[in-house]
Coordinates of C-alpha atoms and ligand atoms in Angstrom, one line a residue:
X216 CA 0.0 0.0 0.0
X217 CA 1.5 3.3 -1.1
X218 CA -0.4 5.6 1.1
X219 CA 0.0 6.1 4.8
X220 CA -3.5 7.5 5.1
X221 CA -5.0 4.3 3.7
X222 CA -2.9 2.2 6.1
X223 CA -4.2 4.2 9.0
X224 CA -7.6 3.8 7.7
X225 CA -7.2 0.0 7.6
X226 CA -5.9 0.0 11.1
X227 CA -8.9 2.1 12.2
X228 CA -11.2 -0.3 10.5
X229 CA -9.5 -3.2 12.3
X230 CA -9.9 -1.3 15.6
X231 CA -13.6 -0.8 14.9
X232 CA -14.1 -4.5 14.0
X233 CA -12.3 -5.4 17.2
X234 CA -14.5 -3.1 19.3
X235 CA -17.6 -4.5 17.6
X236 CA -16.5 -8.0 18.3
X237 CA -15.8 -7.3 22.0
X238 CA -19.2 -5.6 22.5
X239 CA -21.0 -8.4 20.6
X240 CA -19.5 -11.4 22.4
X241 CA -22.9 -12.9 22.9
X242 CA -22.5 -14.3 19.4
X243 CA -24.3 -11.7 17.2
X244 CA -21.1 -10.8 15.3
X245 CA -21.4 -10.8 11.5
X246 CA -19.6 -13.3 9.3
X247 CA -17.6 -10.4 7.8
X248 CA -16.4 -9.4 11.2
X249 CA -15.3 -12.9 12.0
X250 CA -13.3 -13.0 8.8
X251 CA -11.6 -9.8 9.8
X252 CA -10.9 -11.2 13.2
X253 CA -9.2 -14.2 11.6
X254 CA -6.4 -12.0 10.3
X255 CA -5.7 -10.5 13.7
X256 CA -6.5 -12.9 16.5
X257 CA -4.4 -15.7 17.7
X258 CA -7.2 -17.5 19.4
X259 CA -9.1 -18.6 16.3
X260 CA -11.6 -21.2 17.3
X261 CA -11.3 -22.9 13.9
X262 CA -7.5 -23.3 14.2
X263 CA -6.4 -26.9 13.8
X264 CA -3.5 -28.1 16.0
X265 CA -1.2 -29.6 13.4
X266 CA 1.4 -30.4 16.0
X267 CA -1.0 -32.8 17.8
X268 CA -3.1 -34.0 14.9
X269 CA -0.7 -34.7 12.0
X270 CA 0.4 -38.3 11.6
X271 CA 4.0 -39.3 10.9
X272 CA 2.9 -40.4 7.4
X273 CA 1.3 -37.1 6.7
X274 CA 4.3 -35.2 7.8
X275 CA 6.6 -37.4 5.7
X276 CA 4.5 -36.8 2.6
X277 CA 4.5 -33.1 3.2
X278 CA 8.3 -33.0 3.6
X279 CA 9.1 -35.3 0.6
X280 CA 9.7 -32.6 -2.1
X281 CA 12.0 -30.7 0.3
X282 CA 14.1 -33.8 1.2
X283 CA 14.4 -34.7 -2.4
X284 CA 15.4 -31.2 -3.4
X285 CA 18.6 -31.3 -1.3
X286 CA 20.1 -28.0 -2.5
X287 CA 18.7 -24.5 -2.1
X288 CA 19.8 -20.9 -2.4
X289 CA 19.7 -18.6 0.6
X290 CA 19.4 -14.9 -0.3
X291 CA 20.2 -12.3 2.4
X292 CA 19.2 -9.0 1.0
X293 CA 18.1 -5.8 2.5
X294 CA 19.2 -2.3 3.5
X295 CA 22.5 -3.6 5.1
X296 CA 23.8 -4.2 1.5
X297 CA 24.2 -0.4 1.3
X298 CA 26.7 0.2 4.1
X299 CA 28.1 -3.2 3.1
X300 CA 30.1 -3.4 6.3
X301 CA 31.0 0.3 6.8
X302 CA 28.8 3.0 8.4
X303 CA 29.9 6.6 8.7
X304 CA 33.6 5.6 8.3
X305 CA 33.3 2.8 10.9
X306 CA 34.2 -0.6 9.5
X307 CA 32.7 -3.7 11.0
X308 CA 35.2 -5.9 12.8
X309 CA 36.6 -8.8 10.8
X310 CA 34.3 -11.8 11.1
X311 CA 31.2 -9.8 11.9
X312 CA 28.3 -10.4 9.6
X313 CA 27.1 -7.6 7.3
X314 CA 23.3 -7.8 8.0
X315 CA 24.0 -7.2 11.8
X316 CA 25.6 -3.8 11.2
X317 CA 22.7 -2.0 12.8
X318 CA 23.3 -3.9 16.0
X319 CA 27.1 -4.2 15.9
X320 CA 27.8 -0.5 15.2
X321 CA 24.9 0.5 17.4
X322 CA 23.1 2.6 14.8
X323 CA 20.0 4.5 16.0
X324 CA 16.8 3.5 14.3
X325 CA 16.3 7.0 12.6
X326 CA 19.9 6.9 11.3
X327 CA 19.6 3.4 9.9
X328 CA 16.2 4.4 8.3
X329 CA 18.2 6.7 6.0
X330 CA 19.4 3.7 4.1
X331 CA 15.8 3.0 3.0
X332 CA 15.8 6.3 1.2
X333 CA 18.9 5.2 -0.7
X334 CA 17.7 1.7 -1.5
X335 CA 17.4 1.7 -5.3
X336 CA 18.7 -1.6 -6.7
X337 CA 18.3 -0.8 -10.4
X338 CA 20.3 -3.9 -11.4
X339 CA 18.0 -6.3 -9.6
X340 CA 17.0 -8.9 -12.2
X341 CA 14.9 -11.6 -10.7
X342 CA 15.1 -13.6 -13.9
X343 CA 18.9 -13.7 -13.7
X344 CA 18.9 -14.6 -10.0
X345 CA 16.6 -17.5 -10.6
X346 CA 18.6 -18.6 -13.6
X347 CA 21.8 -18.6 -11.4
X348 CA 20.1 -20.7 -8.8
X349 CA 18.6 -23.1 -11.3
X350 CA 21.9 -23.5 -13.2
X351 CA 23.6 -24.3 -9.9
X352 CA 21.2 -27.2 -9.5
X353 CA 19.4 -25.4 -6.6
X354 CA 15.7 -26.5 -6.4
X355 CA 14.5 -23.8 -4.0
X356 CA 15.2 -20.2 -3.0
X357 CA 14.9 -18.8 0.6
X358 CA 14.9 -15.0 0.5
X359 CA 14.8 -12.6 3.5
X360 CA 11.3 -11.1 3.4
X361 CA 12.4 -9.3 6.5
X362 CA 15.7 -9.6 8.5
X363 CA 16.4 -8.4 12.0
X364 CA 16.6 -4.8 10.8
X365 CA 12.9 -4.9 10.1
X366 CA 12.9 -3.7 6.5
X367 CA 10.4 -5.6 4.3
X368 CA 11.1 -6.5 0.7
X369 CA 7.4 -6.4 -0.3
X370 CA 4.6 -3.9 -0.1
X371 CA 3.3 -4.8 3.3
X372 CA -0.1 -3.6 4.3
X373 CA 0.8 -3.1 8.0
X374 CA 4.1 -1.3 7.4
X375 CA 5.6 1.8 5.8
X376 CA 9.1 0.5 6.4
X377 CA 9.1 -1.5 3.2
X378 CA 10.5 -1.3 -0.3
X379 CA 7.4 0.3 -1.7
X380 CA 6.7 3.0 0.9
X381 CA 10.2 3.9 2.2
X382 CA 12.5 3.4 -0.8
X383 CA 12.9 5.2 -4.1
X384 CA 12.9 1.8 -5.9
X385 CA 9.1 1.3 -5.3
X386 CA 8.9 -2.1 -6.8
X387 CA 7.8 -5.3 -5.1
X388 CA 11.0 -7.4 -5.0
X389 CA 9.3 -10.5 -3.8
X390 CA 6.6 -10.4 -6.5
X391 CA 9.2 -10.2 -9.2
X392 CA 11.1 -13.2 -7.7
X393 CA 7.8 -15.2 -7.2
X394 CA 6.9 -14.7 -10.8
X395 CA 10.3 -15.8 -12.0
X396 CA 10.4 -18.8 -9.7
X397 CA 7.1 -19.9 -11.1
X398 CA 8.3 -19.4 -14.7
X399 CA 11.6 -21.3 -14.2
X400 CA 10.3 -24.0 -11.9
X401 CA 12.2 -23.1 -8.7
X402 CA 10.4 -23.2 -5.4
X403 CA 10.1 -19.9 -3.5
X404 CA 10.5 -19.8 0.3
X405 CA 10.9 -17.0 2.8
X406 CA 13.2 -16.3 5.7
X407 CA 11.4 -14.1 8.3
X408 CA 12.8 -12.6 11.5
X409 CA 10.8 -12.8 14.7
X410 CA 13.3 -10.3 16.3
X411 CA 12.7 -6.8 14.9
X412 CA 15.2 -3.9 15.7
X413 CA 13.0 -1.3 14.0
X414 CA 9.5 -1.9 15.5
X415 CA 8.7 0.1 18.6
X416 CA 6.8 -2.8 20.1
X417 CA 9.7 -5.1 19.5
X418 CA 13.5 -4.5 19.9
X419 CA 13.8 -0.9 18.8
X420 CA 13.6 0.6 22.3
X421 CA 16.5 -1.7 23.4
X422 CA 18.9 0.6 21.5
X423 CA 22.0 0.7 21.7
X424 CA 21.9 -3.1 22.1
X425 CA 19.0 -4.3 20.0
X426 CA 20.0 -7.9 20.5
X427 CA 19.9 -8.1 24.3
X428 CA 18.6 -10.7 26.7
X429 CA 18.6 -8.1 29.5
X430 CA 15.5 -6.3 28.3
X431 CA 12.0 -7.3 27.3
X432 CA 9.5 -5.1 25.5
X433 CA 6.2 -5.3 27.4
X434 CA 4.3 -4.5 24.2
X435 CA 5.9 -7.4 22.3
X436 CA 2.6 -9.3 22.0
X437 CA 1.1 -6.3 20.2
X438 CA 3.9 -6.5 17.6
X439 CA 3.2 -10.2 17.2
X440 CA -0.5 -9.9 16.8
X441 CA -0.8 -6.6 14.9
X442 CA 2.4 -6.7 12.8
X443 CA 4.3 -9.9 12.5
X444 CA 1.3 -12.3 12.1
X445 CA -0.5 -10.0 9.6
X446 CA 2.8 -9.8 7.7
X447 CA 3.1 -13.5 7.6
X448 CA -0.5 -13.8 6.4
X449 CA 0.3 -11.4 3.6
X450 CA 3.3 -13.4 2.6
X451 CA 1.5 -16.7 2.6
X452 CA -1.5 -15.4 0.8
X453 CA 0.2 -13.2 -1.7
X454 CA 3.3 -15.3 -2.7
X455 CA 2.4 -18.8 -1.6
X456 CA 5.9 -19.7 -0.1
X457 CA 6.7 -23.4 0.3
X458 CA 8.8 -22.9 3.4
X459 CA 8.8 -20.3 6.2
X460 CA 12.3 -20.1 7.7
X461 CA 12.1 -18.2 11.0
X462 CA 15.0 -16.8 12.9
X463 CA 15.7 -14.4 15.8
X464 CA 13.7 -16.6 18.1
X465 CA 16.3 -16.5 20.9
X466 CA 15.0 -13.1 22.3
X467 CA 13.6 -13.4 25.8
X468 CA 10.2 -12.0 24.6
X469 CA 9.7 -15.3 22.6
X470 CA 8.5 -18.5 24.2
X471 CA 8.0 -22.1 23.1
X472 CA 4.1 -21.9 23.5
X473 CA 4.2 -18.8 21.2
X474 CA 6.3 -20.7 18.8
X475 CA 3.9 -23.6 18.7
X476 CA 1.0 -21.2 18.3
X477 CA 2.8 -19.4 15.4
X478 CA 3.5 -22.8 13.8
X479 CA -0.1 -23.6 13.9
X480 CA -1.1 -20.1 12.7
X481 CA 1.0 -20.5 9.6
X482 CA 0.0 -24.2 9.0
X483 CA -3.7 -23.1 9.2
X484 CA -3.0 -20.5 6.5
X485 CA -1.3 -23.1 4.3
X486 CA -1.5 -26.7 5.5
X487 CA 1.3 -28.0 3.2
X488 CA 3.8 -25.4 4.2
X489 CA 7.1 -26.4 5.9
X490 CA 8.5 -24.5 8.9
X491 CA 11.9 -24.6 10.4
X492 CA 12.6 -25.3 14.1
X493 CA 13.5 -21.6 14.8
X494 CA 9.8 -20.9 15.0
X495 CA 10.0 -22.0 18.7
X496 CA 12.8 -22.3 21.3
X497 CA 13.9 -25.8 20.6
X498 CA 17.1 -25.1 18.7
X499 CA 20.3 -26.1 20.4
X500 CA 22.9 -23.3 19.6
X501 CA 24.5 -23.1 16.2
X502 CA 24.4 -26.9 15.9
X503 CA 20.8 -26.3 15.3
X504 CA 19.0 -29.5 16.1
X505 CA 16.4 -29.7 18.9
X506 CA 17.2 -29.6 22.6
X507 CA 13.9 -31.2 23.6
X508 CA 11.5 -33.8 22.2
X509 CA 8.3 -31.9 21.3
X510 CA 9.8 -28.7 19.9
X511 CA 7.8 -26.9 17.2
X512 CA 9.1 -27.0 13.6
X513 CA 9.7 -29.5 10.8
X514 CA 13.4 -29.4 10.4
X515 CA 16.6 -28.6 12.3
X516 CA 18.9 -25.7 11.2
X517 CA 22.6 -26.2 11.7
X518 CA 24.2 -22.9 10.9
X519 CA 27.7 -22.7 9.4
X520 CA 28.2 -26.3 10.3
X521 CA 27.4 -29.8 9.1
X522 CA 26.1 -32.5 11.5
X523 CA 28.9 -35.0 12.3
X524 CA 26.6 -37.9 11.4
X525 CA 23.0 -38.7 10.5
X526 CA 20.2 -37.1 12.4
X527 CA 18.1 -39.4 14.6
X528 CA 14.8 -38.6 12.9
X529 CA 14.4 -34.8 12.5
X530 CA 15.0 -33.7 8.9
X531 CA 17.8 -31.0 8.7
X532 CA 19.2 -28.4 6.5
X533 CA 22.7 -26.9 6.9
X534 CA 22.8 -23.2 6.0
X535 CA 26.1 -21.7 5.1
X536 CA 27.8 -18.7 3.6
X537 CA 30.3 -18.9 0.7
X538 CA 32.5 -16.2 2.4
X539 CA 32.1 -15.1 6.0
X540 CA 29.0 -13.0 5.8
X541 CA 25.3 -13.4 4.9
X542 CA 24.4 -9.9 3.9
X543 CA 26.9 -8.2 1.5
X544 CA 30.2 -6.9 2.9
X545 CA 32.4 -5.2 0.3
X546 CA 35.6 -6.2 2.2
X547 CA 34.8 -9.9 2.6
X548 CA 36.8 -11.9 0.0
X549 CA 37.3 -15.0 2.1
X550 CA 35.6 -17.3 -0.4
X551 CA 35.4 -21.1 0.0
X552 CA 36.6 -23.0 -3.0
X553 CA 34.1 -24.7 -5.4
X554 CA 35.7 -28.0 -4.4
X555 CA 34.9 -27.4 -0.7
X556 CA 31.3 -26.5 -1.6
X557 CA 30.9 -29.6 -3.7
X558 CA 32.4 -31.7 -0.9
X559 CA 30.0 -30.1 1.6
X560 CA 27.0 -31.0 -0.6
X561 CA 28.1 -34.6 -0.9
X562 CA 28.8 -34.9 2.8
X563 CA 25.4 -33.4 3.7
X564 CA 23.5 -35.6 1.2
X565 CA 25.2 -38.7 2.6
X566 CA 24.0 -37.7 6.0
X567 CA 20.5 -37.2 4.7
X568 CA 20.4 -33.4 5.0
X569 CA 19.9 -30.4 2.8
X570 CA 22.4 -27.7 1.8
X571 CA 21.1 -24.1 1.9
X572 CA 23.9 -22.0 0.4
X573 CA 23.9 -18.2 0.8
X574 CA 24.4 -15.3 -1.6
X575 CA 24.4 -11.7 -0.4
X576 CA 23.6 -9.4 -3.4
X577 CA 24.9 -5.9 -3.5
X578 CA 22.9 -2.7 -3.0
X579 CA 22.6 -2.4 -6.8
X580 CA 21.0 -5.9 -6.9
X581 CA 23.8 -8.1 -8.2
X582 CA 24.9 -11.4 -6.9
X583 CA 28.7 -11.0 -6.4
X584 CA 30.7 -12.5 -9.2
X585 CA 32.7 -14.9 -7.0
X586 CA 29.4 -16.4 -5.8
X587 CA 28.1 -16.7 -9.4
X588 CA 31.3 -18.5 -10.5
X589 CA 31.2 -21.0 -7.6
X590 CA 27.5 -21.7 -8.2
X591 CA 28.2 -22.4 -11.9
X592 CA 30.9 -24.9 -10.9
X593 CA 28.5 -26.7 -8.6
X594 CA 25.9 -26.7 -11.4
X595 CA 28.4 -28.4 -13.7
X596 CA 29.2 -31.0 -11.1
X597 CA 25.5 -31.7 -10.5
X598 CA 24.8 -32.1 -14.2
X599 CA 27.0 -35.2 -14.0
X600 CA 26.5 -36.3 -10.4
X601 CA 23.0 -35.1 -9.6
X602 CA 21.6 -38.6 -9.6
X603 CA 23.7 -39.4 -6.5
X604 CA 22.4 -36.3 -4.7
X605 CA 18.7 -35.5 -5.4
X606 CA 16.0 -37.8 -4.0
X607 CA 18.5 -40.2 -2.5
X608 CA 18.4 -42.0 0.8
X609 CA 21.3 -42.5 3.1
X610 CA 23.0 -45.8 4.1
X611 CA 23.6 -46.8 7.7
X612 CA 27.3 -46.2 7.1
X613 CA 27.2 -42.9 5.3
X614 CA 31.0 -42.9 4.7
X615 CA 34.0 -45.1 4.2
X616 CA 37.3 -43.7 5.3
X617 CA 37.7 -40.0 5.0
X618 CA 37.1 -39.6 1.3
X619 CA 34.1 -41.8 0.4
X620 CA 30.5 -40.7 0.9
X621 CA 27.6 -43.0 0.2
X622 CA 24.1 -42.4 -1.0
X623 CA 21.5 -44.7 -2.3
X624 CA 18.8 -44.5 -5.0
X625 CA 15.2 -44.1 -3.6
X626 CA 14.3 -47.6 -4.7
X627 CA 17.4 -49.0 -3.0
X628 CA 18.7 -50.7 -6.2
X629 CA 21.8 -48.6 -6.5
X630 CA 24.5 -47.4 -4.2
X631 CA 26.5 -44.3 -5.1
X632 CA 30.0 -44.0 -3.8
X633 CA 31.2 -40.4 -4.1
X634 CA 34.9 -40.1 -3.9
X635 CA 36.0 -36.6 -2.7
X636 CA 39.4 -37.1 -4.3
X637 CA 40.6 -38.7 -7.5
X638 CA 41.1 -42.4 -6.8
X639 CA 44.0 -43.2 -9.1
X640 CA 44.1 -46.6 -10.7
X641 CA 41.9 -48.5 -8.3
X642 CA 39.1 -48.0 -5.8
X643 CA 38.6 -50.5 -3.0
X644 CA 35.3 -50.4 -1.1
X645 CA 34.7 -52.7 1.9
X646 CA 31.2 -51.6 2.8
X647 CA 29.4 -52.5 -0.4
X648 CA 28.2 -55.9 -1.8
X649 CA 27.7 -55.5 -5.6
X650 CA 25.1 -57.6 -7.4
X651 CA 26.7 -60.4 -9.3
X652 CA 27.2 -59.7 -13.0
X653 CA 26.1 -56.1 -12.7
X654 CA 27.7 -53.1 -14.3
X655 CA 29.5 -50.5 -12.4
X656 CA 29.9 -47.0 -14.0
X657 CA 31.4 -43.7 -13.1
X658 CA 28.7 -41.1 -13.6
X659 CA 29.5 -39.1 -16.7
X660 CA 31.4 -42.0 -18.4
X661 CA 29.5 -44.4 -20.7
X662 CA 31.9 -47.4 -20.6
X663 CA 31.3 -49.7 -17.7
X664 CA 34.3 -50.2 -15.4
X665 CA 36.0 -53.6 -14.6
X666 CA 35.5 -54.8 -11.1
X667 CA 36.1 -57.8 -8.9
X668 CA 34.6 -58.7 -5.6
X669 CA 35.8 -60.9 -2.8
X670 CA 34.2 -61.3 0.6
X671 CA 37.4 -60.4 2.5
X672 CA 39.0 -58.0 0.0
X673 CA 35.8 -56.2 -0.8
X674 CA 34.9 -54.5 -4.1
X675 CA 37.8 -53.4 -6.3
X676 CA 37.0 -51.1 -9.2
X677 CA 39.6 -50.5 -12.0
X678 CA 39.9 -46.9 -13.3
X679 CA 41.0 -47.0 -16.9
X680 CA 44.1 -45.1 -18.1
X681 CA 42.3 -42.7 -20.3
X682 CA 40.5 -41.2 -17.3
X683 CA 43.7 -40.5 -15.4
X684 CA 44.4 -37.2 -17.2
X685 CA 42.4 -34.5 -15.4
X686 CA 41.0 -33.1 -18.7
X687 CA 39.5 -36.4 -19.7
X688 CA 37.5 -36.8 -16.5
X689 CA 33.7 -36.2 -16.6
X690 CA 33.9 -33.5 -13.9
X691 CA 36.1 -32.0 -11.2
X692 CA 36.1 -32.0 -7.4
X693 CA 34.4 -35.4 -6.7
X694 CA 33.7 -38.6 -8.6
X695 CA 30.7 -40.9 -8.3
X696 CA 30.6 -44.7 -8.8
X697 CA 27.2 -46.1 -9.4
X698 CA 27.0 -49.6 -8.1
X699 CA 24.0 -52.0 -8.3
X700 CA 24.1 -53.6 -4.9
X701 CA 23.6 -53.1 -1.2
X702 CA 25.4 -52.0 2.0
X703 CA 27.2 -54.9 3.7
X704 CA 25.1 -55.9 6.7
Ligands
H79_281 O1 20.4 -14.7 9.0 C1 21.7 -15.1 9.3 C2 22.3 -14.4 10.5 O2 22.0 -13.0 10.4 C3 21.5 -15.1 11.6 N1 21.2 -16.4 11.1 C4 21.7 -16.5 9.8 C5 20.9 -17.5 9.0 C6 22.3 -15.0 12.8 N2 21.8 -14.6 13.9 N3 22.7 -14.7 14.8 N4 23.7 -15.2 14.4 C7 23.5 -15.5 13.1 C8 24.8 -15.4 15.3 C9 24.2 -15.2 16.7 C10 24.0 -16.3 17.6 C11 23.5 -16.0 18.9 FE1 22.6 -17.4 19.9 C12 22.3 -15.6 19.2 C13 24.3 -16.3 20.1 C14 23.4 -16.0 21.2 C15 22.1 -15.6 20.6 C16 21.6 -18.8 18.8 C17 21.0 -18.7 20.0 C18 22.9 -19.2 19.0 C19 23.1 -19.4 20.3 C20 21.9 -19.1 21.0

């Protein structure tokens, strides 16, 4: 909504509806008023408790596309891309993340708001962003609809602190991305911060330390009911995201019952939606899995780390940066190699997880070139090896030695041995029993490979001479052997 007057009018109407409802609690409220109440109230009588009522089978069916997808793009984009790590001559300490600049450099709300007036990403090209993700082999995109700084990337009805009302750009960034995701077949998802350093009923009054556990805003519930939940309703109804990825849940204002209630609120808006475990308080530090049994949320969220082994039940997604920041920092050139990124993907897939790899576009709207280059490399690798990654299952023993990672086709017929280094002339695997007389191939190579099997020596695969030269290999970084057979019991 462009117009502040109109927004105030909407709020006034809501207030009237509220008053009407309270004065008419004997049950004479109109259907229209009930619908209005739905968008505001947490205590909807028709709300289904999905946490209690969903069966294991129903949950698994809902999660299936996401587990099969394996690889997604995280996009951290907002006003923080303008300072890009430096505000009024002050440079963020090394290792600090760019999107936290408002908190780290203790910028007052009004001063930070100035960046909104400068936000004009004329080079933003949603088609190009989605193409980059798709060519990298990423099946979904999770973009920051709102990060901790409170600035919204769409035209929110309950806020003026959004791209339409507060910036000269005045175009709906999420709409453009939603349209392109649909056109190119990539699944759109949103990251949304519960913590809000800008909202007066949230963390704004905690200045100069927005992210503190020493203070609580007594009006926080008003922010939740009148701002955050209406925003989430807008996001779900307008853009139909497949995942809501919450964050900033560690603030003392937020509780597990609120998390469970929010989980159900969102599921009631869209029953098939998937929600991460940061909706509640269950997350255990940066390792990201749950601290207690009945925590709200559908998947665990290890941050900047990979689980050391498989999870015992809870699906998981490891989110990671390619350098050391999520939001763009102009001075961060500490890029991980394409090889490391491919190895991470193979390691995560073998452990049954997803990889959510971040890009931090510039204030102009471009994904940094080093990110684009690495993603292109990953895409090339997946063109050859994708069969061993997407829609696979994990074995009990997900690895052999330090350099072999295993996955398995969904039907259990094939095992994929992914070698994180070139194997030389022979590969010996002790954990796999191949089917007698079957073919073993390296993905990307047509000719079957010679192999022998012996119960004590295991499986030995011969690598032909013509593949020894690096230029002759089907790919770089990691090599997959497709074996008809099973894990040794
Ligand atoms: O959006 C990106 C970062 O801005 C955000 N999460 C990713 C996806 C992020 N927020 N905080 N951090 C990263 C680091 C801060 C961690 C801490 Fe805590 C918050 C330390 C104490 C409170 C979380 C809760 C980890 C331990 C307890």
